[in-house]
Tab-separated table of C-alpha atoms in Angstrom:
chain	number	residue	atom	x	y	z
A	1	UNK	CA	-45.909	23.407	-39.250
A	2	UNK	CA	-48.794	23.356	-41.585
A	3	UNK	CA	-48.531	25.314	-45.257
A	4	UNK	CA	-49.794	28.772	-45.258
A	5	UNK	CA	-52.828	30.065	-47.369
A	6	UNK	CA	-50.633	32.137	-49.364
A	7	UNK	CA	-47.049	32.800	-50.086
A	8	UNK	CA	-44.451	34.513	-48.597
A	9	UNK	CA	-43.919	38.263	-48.974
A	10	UNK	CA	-40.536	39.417	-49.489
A	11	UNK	CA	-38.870	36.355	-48.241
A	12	UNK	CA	-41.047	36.655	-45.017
A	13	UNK	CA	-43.692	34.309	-44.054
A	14	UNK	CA	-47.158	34.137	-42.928
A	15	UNK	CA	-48.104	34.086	-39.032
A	16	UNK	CA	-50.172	31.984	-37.603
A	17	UNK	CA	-52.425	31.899	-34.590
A	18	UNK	CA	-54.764	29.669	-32.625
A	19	UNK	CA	-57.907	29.968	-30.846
A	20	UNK	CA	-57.707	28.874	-27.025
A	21	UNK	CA	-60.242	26.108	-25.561
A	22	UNK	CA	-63.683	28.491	-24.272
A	23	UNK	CA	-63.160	30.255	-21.000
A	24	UNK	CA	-65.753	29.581	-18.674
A	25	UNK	CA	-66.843	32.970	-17.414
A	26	UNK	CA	-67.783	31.102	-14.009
A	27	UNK	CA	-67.946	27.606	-12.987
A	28	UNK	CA	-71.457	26.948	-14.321
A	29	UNK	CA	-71.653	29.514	-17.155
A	30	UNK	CA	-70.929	27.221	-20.930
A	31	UNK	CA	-69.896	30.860	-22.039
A	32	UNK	CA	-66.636	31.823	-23.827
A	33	UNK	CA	-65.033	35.180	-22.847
A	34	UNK	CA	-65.199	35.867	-26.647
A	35	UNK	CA	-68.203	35.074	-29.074
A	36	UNK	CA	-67.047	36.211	-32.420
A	37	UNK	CA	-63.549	35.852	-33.775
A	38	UNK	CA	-63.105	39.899	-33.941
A	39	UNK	CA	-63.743	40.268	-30.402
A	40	UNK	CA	-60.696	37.748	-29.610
A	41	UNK	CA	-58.286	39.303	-32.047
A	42	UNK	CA	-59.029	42.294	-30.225
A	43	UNK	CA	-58.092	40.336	-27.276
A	44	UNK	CA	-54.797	38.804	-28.165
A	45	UNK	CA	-53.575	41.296	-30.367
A	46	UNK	CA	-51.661	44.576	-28.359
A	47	UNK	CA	-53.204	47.903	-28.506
A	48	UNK	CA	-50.706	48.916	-31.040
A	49	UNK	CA	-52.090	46.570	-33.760
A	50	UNK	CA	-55.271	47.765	-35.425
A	51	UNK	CA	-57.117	44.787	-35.485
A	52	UNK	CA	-60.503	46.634	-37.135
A	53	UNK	CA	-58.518	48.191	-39.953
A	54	UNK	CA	-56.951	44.744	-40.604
A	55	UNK	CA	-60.447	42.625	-40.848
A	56	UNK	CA	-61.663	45.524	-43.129
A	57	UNK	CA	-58.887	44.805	-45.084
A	58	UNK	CA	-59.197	41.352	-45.644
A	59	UNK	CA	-55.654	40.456	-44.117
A	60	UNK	CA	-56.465	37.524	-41.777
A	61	UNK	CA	-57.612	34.479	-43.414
A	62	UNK	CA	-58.377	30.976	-42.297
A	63	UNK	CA	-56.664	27.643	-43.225
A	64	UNK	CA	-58.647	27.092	-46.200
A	65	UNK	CA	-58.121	31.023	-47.469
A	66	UNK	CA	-61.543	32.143	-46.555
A	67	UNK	CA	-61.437	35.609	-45.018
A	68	UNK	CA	-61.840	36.101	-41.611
A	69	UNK	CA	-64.570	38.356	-40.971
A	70	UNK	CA	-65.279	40.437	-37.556
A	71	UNK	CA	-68.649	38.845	-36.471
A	72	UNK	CA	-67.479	34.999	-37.476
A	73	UNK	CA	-69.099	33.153	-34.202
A	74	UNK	CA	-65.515	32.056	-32.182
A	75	UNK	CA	-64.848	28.061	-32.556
A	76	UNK	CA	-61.481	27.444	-30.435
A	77	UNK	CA	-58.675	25.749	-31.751
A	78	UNK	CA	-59.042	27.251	-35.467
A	79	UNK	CA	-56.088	28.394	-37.620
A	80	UNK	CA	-55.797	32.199	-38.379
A	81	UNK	CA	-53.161	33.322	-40.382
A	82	UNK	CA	-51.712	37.075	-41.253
A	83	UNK	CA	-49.083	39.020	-42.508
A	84	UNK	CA	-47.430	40.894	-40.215
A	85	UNK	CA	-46.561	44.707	-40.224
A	86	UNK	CA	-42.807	44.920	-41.060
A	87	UNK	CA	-40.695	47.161	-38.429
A	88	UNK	CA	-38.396	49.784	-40.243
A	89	UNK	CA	-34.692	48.132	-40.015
A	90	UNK	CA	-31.175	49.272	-40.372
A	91	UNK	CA	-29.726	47.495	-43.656
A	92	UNK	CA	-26.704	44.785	-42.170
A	93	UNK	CA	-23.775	45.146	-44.349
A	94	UNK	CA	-22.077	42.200	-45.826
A	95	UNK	CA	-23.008	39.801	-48.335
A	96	UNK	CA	-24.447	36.287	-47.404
A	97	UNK	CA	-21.859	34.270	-49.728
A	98	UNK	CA	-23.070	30.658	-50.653
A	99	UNK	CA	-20.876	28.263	-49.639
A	100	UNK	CA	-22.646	24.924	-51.158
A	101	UNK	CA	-26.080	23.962	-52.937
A	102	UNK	CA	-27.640	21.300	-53.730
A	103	UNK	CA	-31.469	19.675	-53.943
A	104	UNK	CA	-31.330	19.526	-50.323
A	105	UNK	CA	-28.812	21.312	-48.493
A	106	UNK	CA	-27.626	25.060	-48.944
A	107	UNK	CA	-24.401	26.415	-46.661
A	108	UNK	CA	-23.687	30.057	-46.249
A	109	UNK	CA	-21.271	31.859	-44.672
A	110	UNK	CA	-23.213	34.928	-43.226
A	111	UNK	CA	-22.090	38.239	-42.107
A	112	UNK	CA	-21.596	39.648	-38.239
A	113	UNK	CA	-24.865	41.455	-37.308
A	114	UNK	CA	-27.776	39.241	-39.629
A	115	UNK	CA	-29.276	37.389	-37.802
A	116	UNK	CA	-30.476	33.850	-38.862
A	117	UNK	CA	-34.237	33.441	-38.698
A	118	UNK	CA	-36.913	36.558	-38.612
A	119	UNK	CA	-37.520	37.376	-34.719
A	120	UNK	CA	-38.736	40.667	-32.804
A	121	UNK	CA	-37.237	43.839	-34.902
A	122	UNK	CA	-35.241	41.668	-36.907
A	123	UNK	CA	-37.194	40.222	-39.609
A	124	UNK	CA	-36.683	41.408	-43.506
A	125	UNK	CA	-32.801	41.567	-42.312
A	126	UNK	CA	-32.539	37.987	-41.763
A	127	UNK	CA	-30.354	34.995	-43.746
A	128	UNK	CA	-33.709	33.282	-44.051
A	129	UNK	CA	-35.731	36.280	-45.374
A	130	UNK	CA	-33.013	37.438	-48.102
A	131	UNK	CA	-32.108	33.744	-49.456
A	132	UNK	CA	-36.212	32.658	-49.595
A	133	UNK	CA	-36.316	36.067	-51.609
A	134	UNK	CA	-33.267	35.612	-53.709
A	135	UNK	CA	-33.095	32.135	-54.103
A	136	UNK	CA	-37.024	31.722	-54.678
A	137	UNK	CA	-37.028	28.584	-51.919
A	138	UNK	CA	-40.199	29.578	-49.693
A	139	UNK	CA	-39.221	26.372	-46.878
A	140	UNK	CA	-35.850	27.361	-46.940
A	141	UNK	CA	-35.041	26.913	-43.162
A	142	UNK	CA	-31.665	26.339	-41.011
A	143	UNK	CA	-30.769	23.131	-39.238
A	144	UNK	CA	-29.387	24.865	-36.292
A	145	UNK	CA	-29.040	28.217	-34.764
A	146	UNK	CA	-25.718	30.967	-35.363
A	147	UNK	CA	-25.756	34.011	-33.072
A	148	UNK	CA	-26.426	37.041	-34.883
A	149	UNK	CA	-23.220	38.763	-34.093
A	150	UNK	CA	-21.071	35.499	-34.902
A	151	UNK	CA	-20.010	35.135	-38.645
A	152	UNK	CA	-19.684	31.726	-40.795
A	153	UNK	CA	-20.953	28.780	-41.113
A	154	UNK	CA	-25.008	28.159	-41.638
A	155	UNK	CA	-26.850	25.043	-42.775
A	156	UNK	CA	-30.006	25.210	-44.515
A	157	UNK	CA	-32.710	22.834	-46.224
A	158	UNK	CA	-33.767	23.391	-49.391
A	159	UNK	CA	-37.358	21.800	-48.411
A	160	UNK	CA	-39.424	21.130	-45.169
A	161	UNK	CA	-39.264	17.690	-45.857
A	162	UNK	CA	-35.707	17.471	-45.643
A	163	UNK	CA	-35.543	19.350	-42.254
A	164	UNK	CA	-35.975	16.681	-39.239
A	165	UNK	CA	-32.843	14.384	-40.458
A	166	UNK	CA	-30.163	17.386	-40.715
A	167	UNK	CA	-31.662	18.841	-37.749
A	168	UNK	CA	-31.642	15.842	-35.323
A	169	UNK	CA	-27.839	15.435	-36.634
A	170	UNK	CA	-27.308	19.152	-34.562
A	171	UNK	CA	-29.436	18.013	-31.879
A	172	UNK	CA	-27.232	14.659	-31.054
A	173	UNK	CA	-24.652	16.577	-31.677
A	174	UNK	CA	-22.953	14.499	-34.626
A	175	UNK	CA	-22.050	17.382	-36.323
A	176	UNK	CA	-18.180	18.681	-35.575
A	177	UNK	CA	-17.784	21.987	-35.609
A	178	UNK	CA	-14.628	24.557	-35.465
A	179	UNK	CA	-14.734	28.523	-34.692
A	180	UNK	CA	-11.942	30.655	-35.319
A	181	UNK	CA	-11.369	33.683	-32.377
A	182	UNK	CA	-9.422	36.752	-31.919
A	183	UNK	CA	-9.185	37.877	-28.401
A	184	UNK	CA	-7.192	40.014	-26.296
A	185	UNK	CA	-5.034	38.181	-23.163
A	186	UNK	CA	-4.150	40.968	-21.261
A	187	UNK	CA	-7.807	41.385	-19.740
A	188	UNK	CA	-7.688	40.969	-15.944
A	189	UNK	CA	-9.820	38.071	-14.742
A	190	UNK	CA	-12.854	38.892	-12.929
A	191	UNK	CA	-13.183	38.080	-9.127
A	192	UNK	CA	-16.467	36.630	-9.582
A	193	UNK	CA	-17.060	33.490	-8.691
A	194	UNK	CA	-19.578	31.613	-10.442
A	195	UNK	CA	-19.307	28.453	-9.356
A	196	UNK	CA	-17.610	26.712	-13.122
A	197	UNK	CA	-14.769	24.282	-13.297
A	198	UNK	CA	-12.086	24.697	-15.665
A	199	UNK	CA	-9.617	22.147	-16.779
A	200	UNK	CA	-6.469	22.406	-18.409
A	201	UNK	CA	-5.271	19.654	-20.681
A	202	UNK	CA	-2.148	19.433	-22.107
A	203	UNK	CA	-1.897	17.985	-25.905
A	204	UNK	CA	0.607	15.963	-24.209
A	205	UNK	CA	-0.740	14.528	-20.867
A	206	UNK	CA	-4.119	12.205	-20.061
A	207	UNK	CA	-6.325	13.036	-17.615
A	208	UNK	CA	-6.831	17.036	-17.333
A	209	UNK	CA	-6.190	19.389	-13.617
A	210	UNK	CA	-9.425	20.425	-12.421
A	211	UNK	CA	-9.389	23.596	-9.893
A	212	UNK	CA	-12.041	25.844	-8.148
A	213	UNK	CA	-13.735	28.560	-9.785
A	214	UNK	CA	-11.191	31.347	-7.960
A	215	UNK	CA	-8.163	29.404	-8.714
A	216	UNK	CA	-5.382	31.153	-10.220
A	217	UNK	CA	-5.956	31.126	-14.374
A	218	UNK	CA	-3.335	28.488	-15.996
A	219	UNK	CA	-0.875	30.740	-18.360
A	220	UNK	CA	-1.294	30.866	-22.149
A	221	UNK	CA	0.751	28.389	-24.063
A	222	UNK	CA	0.288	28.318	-27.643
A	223	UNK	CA	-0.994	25.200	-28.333
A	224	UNK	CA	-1.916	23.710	-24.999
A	225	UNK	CA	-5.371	22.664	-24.951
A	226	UNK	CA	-7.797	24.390	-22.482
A	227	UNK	CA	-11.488	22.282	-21.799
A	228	UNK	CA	-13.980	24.651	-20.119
A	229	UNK	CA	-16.745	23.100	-18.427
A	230	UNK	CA	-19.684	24.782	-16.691
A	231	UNK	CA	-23.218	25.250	-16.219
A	232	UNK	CA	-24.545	27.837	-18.189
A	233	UNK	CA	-28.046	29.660	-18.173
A	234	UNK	CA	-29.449	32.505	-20.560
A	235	UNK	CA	-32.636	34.290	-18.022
A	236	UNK	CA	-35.211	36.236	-19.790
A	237	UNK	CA	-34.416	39.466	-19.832
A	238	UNK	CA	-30.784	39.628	-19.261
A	239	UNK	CA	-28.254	40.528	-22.335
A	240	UNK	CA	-26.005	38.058	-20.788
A	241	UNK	CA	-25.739	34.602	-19.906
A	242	UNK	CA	-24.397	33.232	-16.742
A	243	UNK	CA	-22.274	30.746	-15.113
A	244	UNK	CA	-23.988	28.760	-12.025
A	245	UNK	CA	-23.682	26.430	-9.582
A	246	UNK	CA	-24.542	22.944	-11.040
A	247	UNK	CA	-24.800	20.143	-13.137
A	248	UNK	CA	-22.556	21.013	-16.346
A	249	UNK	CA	-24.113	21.501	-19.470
A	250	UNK	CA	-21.451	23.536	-21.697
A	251	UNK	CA	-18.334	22.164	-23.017
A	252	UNK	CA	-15.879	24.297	-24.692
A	253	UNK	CA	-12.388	22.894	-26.118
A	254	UNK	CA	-9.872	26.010	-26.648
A	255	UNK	CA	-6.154	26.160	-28.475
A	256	UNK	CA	-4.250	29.041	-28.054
A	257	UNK	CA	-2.632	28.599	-31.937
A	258	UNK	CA	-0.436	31.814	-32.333
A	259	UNK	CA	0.130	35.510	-31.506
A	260	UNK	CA	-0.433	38.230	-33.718
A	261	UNK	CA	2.121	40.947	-34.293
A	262	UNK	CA	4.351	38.772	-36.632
A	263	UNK	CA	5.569	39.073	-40.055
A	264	UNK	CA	2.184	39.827	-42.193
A	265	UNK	CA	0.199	40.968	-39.649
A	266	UNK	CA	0.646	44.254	-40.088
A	267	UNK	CA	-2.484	44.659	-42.549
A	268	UNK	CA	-4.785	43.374	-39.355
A	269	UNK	CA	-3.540	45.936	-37.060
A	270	UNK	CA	-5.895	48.997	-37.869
A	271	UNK	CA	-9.081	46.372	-38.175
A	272	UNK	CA	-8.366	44.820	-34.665
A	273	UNK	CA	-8.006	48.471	-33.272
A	274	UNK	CA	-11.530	49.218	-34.779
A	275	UNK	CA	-12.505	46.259	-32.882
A	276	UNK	CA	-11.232	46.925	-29.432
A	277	UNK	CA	-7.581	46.025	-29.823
A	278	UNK	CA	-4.923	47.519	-27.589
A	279	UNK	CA	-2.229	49.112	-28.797
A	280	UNK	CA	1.383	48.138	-28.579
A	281	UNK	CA	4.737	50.533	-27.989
A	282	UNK	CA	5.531	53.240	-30.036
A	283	UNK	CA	4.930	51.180	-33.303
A	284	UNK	CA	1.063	51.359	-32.700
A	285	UNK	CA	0.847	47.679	-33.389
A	286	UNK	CA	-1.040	44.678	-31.850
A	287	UNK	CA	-0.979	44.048	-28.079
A	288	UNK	CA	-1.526	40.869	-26.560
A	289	UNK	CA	-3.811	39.658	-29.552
A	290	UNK	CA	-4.392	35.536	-29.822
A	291	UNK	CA	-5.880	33.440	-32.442
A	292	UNK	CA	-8.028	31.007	-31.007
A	293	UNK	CA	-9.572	27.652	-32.343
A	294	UNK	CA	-12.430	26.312	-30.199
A	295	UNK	CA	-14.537	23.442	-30.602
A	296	UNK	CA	-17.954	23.496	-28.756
A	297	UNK	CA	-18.908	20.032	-28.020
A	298	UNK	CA	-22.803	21.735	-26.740
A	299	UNK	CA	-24.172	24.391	-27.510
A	300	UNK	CA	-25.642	26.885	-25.075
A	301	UNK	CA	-26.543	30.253	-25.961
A	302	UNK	CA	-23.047	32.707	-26.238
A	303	UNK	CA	-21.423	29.252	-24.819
A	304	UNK	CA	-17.791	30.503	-26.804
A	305	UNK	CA	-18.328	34.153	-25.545
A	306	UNK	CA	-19.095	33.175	-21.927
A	307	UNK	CA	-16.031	30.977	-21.402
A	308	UNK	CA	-13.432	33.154	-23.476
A	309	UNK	CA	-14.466	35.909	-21.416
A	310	UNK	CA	-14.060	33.585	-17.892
A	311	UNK	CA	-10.820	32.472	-18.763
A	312	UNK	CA	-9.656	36.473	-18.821
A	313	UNK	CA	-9.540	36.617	-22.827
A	314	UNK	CA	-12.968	37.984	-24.292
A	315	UNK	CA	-13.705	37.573	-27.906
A	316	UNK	CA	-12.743	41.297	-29.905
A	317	UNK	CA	-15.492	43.349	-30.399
A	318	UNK	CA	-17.954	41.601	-28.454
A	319	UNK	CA	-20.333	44.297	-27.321
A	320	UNK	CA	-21.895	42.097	-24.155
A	321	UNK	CA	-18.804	40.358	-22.497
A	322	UNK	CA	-16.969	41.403	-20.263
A	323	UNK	CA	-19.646	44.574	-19.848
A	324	UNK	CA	-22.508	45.698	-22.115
A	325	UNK	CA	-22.007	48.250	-24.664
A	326	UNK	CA	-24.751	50.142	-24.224
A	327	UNK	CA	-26.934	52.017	-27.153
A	328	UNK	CA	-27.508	54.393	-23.974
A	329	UNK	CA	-27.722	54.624	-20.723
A	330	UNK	CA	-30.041	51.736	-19.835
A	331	UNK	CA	-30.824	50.534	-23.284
A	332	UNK	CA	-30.329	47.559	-25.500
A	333	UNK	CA	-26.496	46.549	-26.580
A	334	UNK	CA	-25.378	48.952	-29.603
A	335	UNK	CA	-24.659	47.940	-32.488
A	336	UNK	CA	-21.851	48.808	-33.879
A	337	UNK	CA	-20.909	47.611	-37.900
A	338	UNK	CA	-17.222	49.046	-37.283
A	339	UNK	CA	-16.393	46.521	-34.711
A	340	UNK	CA	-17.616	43.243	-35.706
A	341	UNK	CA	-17.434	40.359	-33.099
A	342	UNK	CA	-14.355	38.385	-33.985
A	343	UNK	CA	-15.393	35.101	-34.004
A	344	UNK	CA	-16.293	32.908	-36.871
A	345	UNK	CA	-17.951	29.340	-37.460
A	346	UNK	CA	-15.300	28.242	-39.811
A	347	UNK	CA	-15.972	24.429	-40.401
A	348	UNK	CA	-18.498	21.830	-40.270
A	349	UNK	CA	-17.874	18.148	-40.949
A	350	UNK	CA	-20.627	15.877	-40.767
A	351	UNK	CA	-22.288	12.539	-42.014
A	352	UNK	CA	-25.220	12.772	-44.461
A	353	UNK	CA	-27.829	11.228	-42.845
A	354	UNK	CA	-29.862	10.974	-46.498
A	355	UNK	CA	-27.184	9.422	-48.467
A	356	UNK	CA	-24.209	8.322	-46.369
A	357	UNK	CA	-21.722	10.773	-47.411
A	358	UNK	CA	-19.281	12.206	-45.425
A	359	UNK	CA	-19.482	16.277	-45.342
A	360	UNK	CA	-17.104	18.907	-44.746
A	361	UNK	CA	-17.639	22.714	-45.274
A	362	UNK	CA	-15.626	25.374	-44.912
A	363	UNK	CA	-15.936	28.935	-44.526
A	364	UNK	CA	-14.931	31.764	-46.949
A	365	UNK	CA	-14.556	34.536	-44.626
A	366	UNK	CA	-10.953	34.638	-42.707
A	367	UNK	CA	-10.230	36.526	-39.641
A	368	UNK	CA	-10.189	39.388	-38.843
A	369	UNK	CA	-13.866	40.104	-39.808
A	370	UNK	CA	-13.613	43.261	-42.000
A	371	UNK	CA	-15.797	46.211	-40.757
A	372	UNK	CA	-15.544	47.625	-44.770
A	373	UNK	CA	-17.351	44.546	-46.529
A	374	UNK	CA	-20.234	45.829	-48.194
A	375	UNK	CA	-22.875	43.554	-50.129
C-alpha cells in the first residue's frame, strides 16, 4: 500500500481511490464516460457525499499532494486520496491494555465490542485508530484479524516493513493459539442438519468416533477432548455463518476443563447472569455453566462461536448464536456492553520469524469478561 500525501488524523488514515481504464461509450467511440476528474468523483462517490463542497475545499489530493481540482482532464489509473467524513460512534468501554512492545511487535489485549481495524461505522473506535493516536505509530497495523465482540489477544507491527513476515506466520498457521469460553450446557441441540462431522476424542484413546450430523451429541466429560470439523461459510449479508455440505475447512479442538458453581465462584455468579446465565435452585447461583479451552487450528469467521453453538453449548452472551439479538425488529444485532461475549484469545505462542526466538503471550484479562471495566 503506497504512503499517503499526508498524515493520519486522529489515528485514522487517508483513503485512497483509483481511476478505472476509459469506458468506451460504444464500440468505435475512443471516449471515456468521464472527461474531467470531478465528473467521475461524482460518479463513484454516493449521493450522500458532497463531492463539489469537497473539491472546493481542497480535500482530495493526488499522489504527489497536488490538489485535485474539478475540471482536471480524467487520466485512468491515477491515485486520489481523501479524508473521510467520520460517522458519530458510541464510545466502547474498556481499556486496550498493552501486553508487550518492542521495535517491532506490540500485543494488546483488547476489550469485547472494539473492533480491530477501522471498517463501515466503526472507525475512530477501533484498536488501530486509538493506539496510532496514543502511541504516535502511523503503520501500526495487526498481523491477523480478532472479532470485534471477542476479547484478548492482538498482534501488531510497529512498522509496514515488518508486516509480511508476522503476517504469513498467521496465514500458515504457525502461530498456536488458546481461547478461554464460558458457555451454558443445558441448551437443547438444534435439529438442523447442516451437513458437519463431529468427532469425539478421548485424551486417552487414538483414532477419534466420527458420526452424522443428527447423531446423538456425545455427553460432557470434563476433560475429554472434543475435535469439531466442518465446512463453514460467512454469505454477504447474513449476521451468521453457516455449516454446509463439503470439503472441511474449520477445525476446532474443545476441553470441557471444569464447572462453575464451586468454592470461589460465587463472585462470577451476578456477571454470568448479566450475560445470559441461568439460574440455579433457590440459591440463585450458576446453572450448567462450563469453562472451555479451545484451540482453533483455522480460522474461519465466528469458527469458535459456530461450533460451540452446534455442539448444544453457545458461548455466554453471544448476541448472534443460537438466534440474533436484534437492535429491533429486523435490524442489525444489538449491542449490548452489559453482556459481553464470553470468550477470550488468551495465548499466543509463536516463532519469531525476524530473530529466531521463541514467543509466548499471554492475556491479562480473565474470565468472566466484566461488563463494569471502564477505560
Amino acid at each position: 500500500m503506497p504512503s499517503a500525501p499526508f498524515a493520519p488524523r486522529d489515528g485514522v488514515s487517508a483513503t485512497r481511490v483509483i481511476t478505472p481504464p476509459p469506458v468506451r461509450q460504444t464500440r468505435h467511440a475512443g471516449q471515456t464516460s468521464s472527461r474531467t476528474i470531478g465528473e467521475w468523483l461524482r460518479l463513484r462517490f454516493p449521493a450522500s457525499v458532497d463531492v463539489d463542497e469537497a473539491l472546493e475545499a481542497g480535500r482530495y489530493v493526488y499522489a504527489d499532494g497536488r490538489t485535485v481540482i474539478a475540471t482536471d482532464e480524467y487520466r485512468p489509473r491515477t491515485e486520489i486520496w481523501f479524508e473521510r467524513d467520520l460517522p458519530d460512534e458510541t464510545e466502547v468501554p474498556g481499556a486496550i491494555r498493552i501486553v508487550h512492545r518492542d521495535a517491532r511487535l506490540i500485543v494488546i489485549d483488547k476489550p469485547p465490542f472494539l473492533a480491530t481495524i477501522p471498517r463501515g461505522r466503526h472507525v475512530r473506535q477501533t484498536v488501530v485508530t486509538r493506539l496510532r493516536s496514543e502511541l504516535g505509530l502511523p503503520e501500526l497495523q495487526p498481523v491477523h484479524r480478532l472479532d470485534r465482540l471477542t476479547s484478548g489477544l492482538v498482534v501488531l507491527t510497529t512498522e509496514r516493513r515488518w508486516r509480511g513476515a508476522y503476517q504469513t506466520l498467521f496465514q500458515r498457521r504457525e502461530v498456536h493459539k488458546v481461547y478461554q469460553a464460558l458457555a451454558q450446557l443445558s441448551v437443547k441441540r438444534t435439529s438442523q442438519r447442516s451437513g458437519a462431522r463431529v468427532a469425539l476424542m478421548p485424551l486417552d484413546r487414538g483414532e477419534p468416533r466420527r458420526f452424522e450430523d443428527g447423531a446423538a451429541r456425545p455427553a460432557w466429560t470434563i476433560g475429554a477432548l472434543v475435535e469439531v470439523r466442518s465446512r463453514i461459510e460467512k454469505r454477504r449479508g447474513r449476521w451468521q455463518a453457516e455449516e454446509l455440505p463439503g470439503e472441511v475447512n474449520a477445525i476446532s479442538c474443545i476441553v470441557l476443563e471444569r464447572m462453575l458453581g464451586g468454592a470461589g465462584d460465587e463472585c462470577v455468579s451476578e456477571e454470568l447472569h448479566g450475560a445470559g446465565a441461568s439460574r440455579g435452585g433457590a440459591d440463585g447461583g450458576i446453572a450448567g455453566v462450563g469453562v472451555f479451552r479451545l484451540e482453533p487450528s483455522t480460522g474461519r469467521t465466528h469458527q469458535l462461536r459456530v461450533h460451540m453453538n452446534r455442539l448444544g453449548a453457545p458461548i455466554l452472551g453471544d448476541p448472534l448464536y443460537p438466534v440474533v439479538r436484534e437492535a429491533w425488529p429486523g435490524g442489525p444485532p444489538a449491542d449490548d456492553f452489559a453482556q459481553p461475549l464470553q470468550l477470550l484469545a488468551a495465548e499466543l505462542s509463536f516463532t519469531d520469524p525476524v530473530d529466531g526466538a521463541a514467543r509466548h503471550f499471554e492475556a491479562q484479562r480473565k474470565l468472566p469478561i466484566s461488563s463494569q471495566e471502564r477505560r
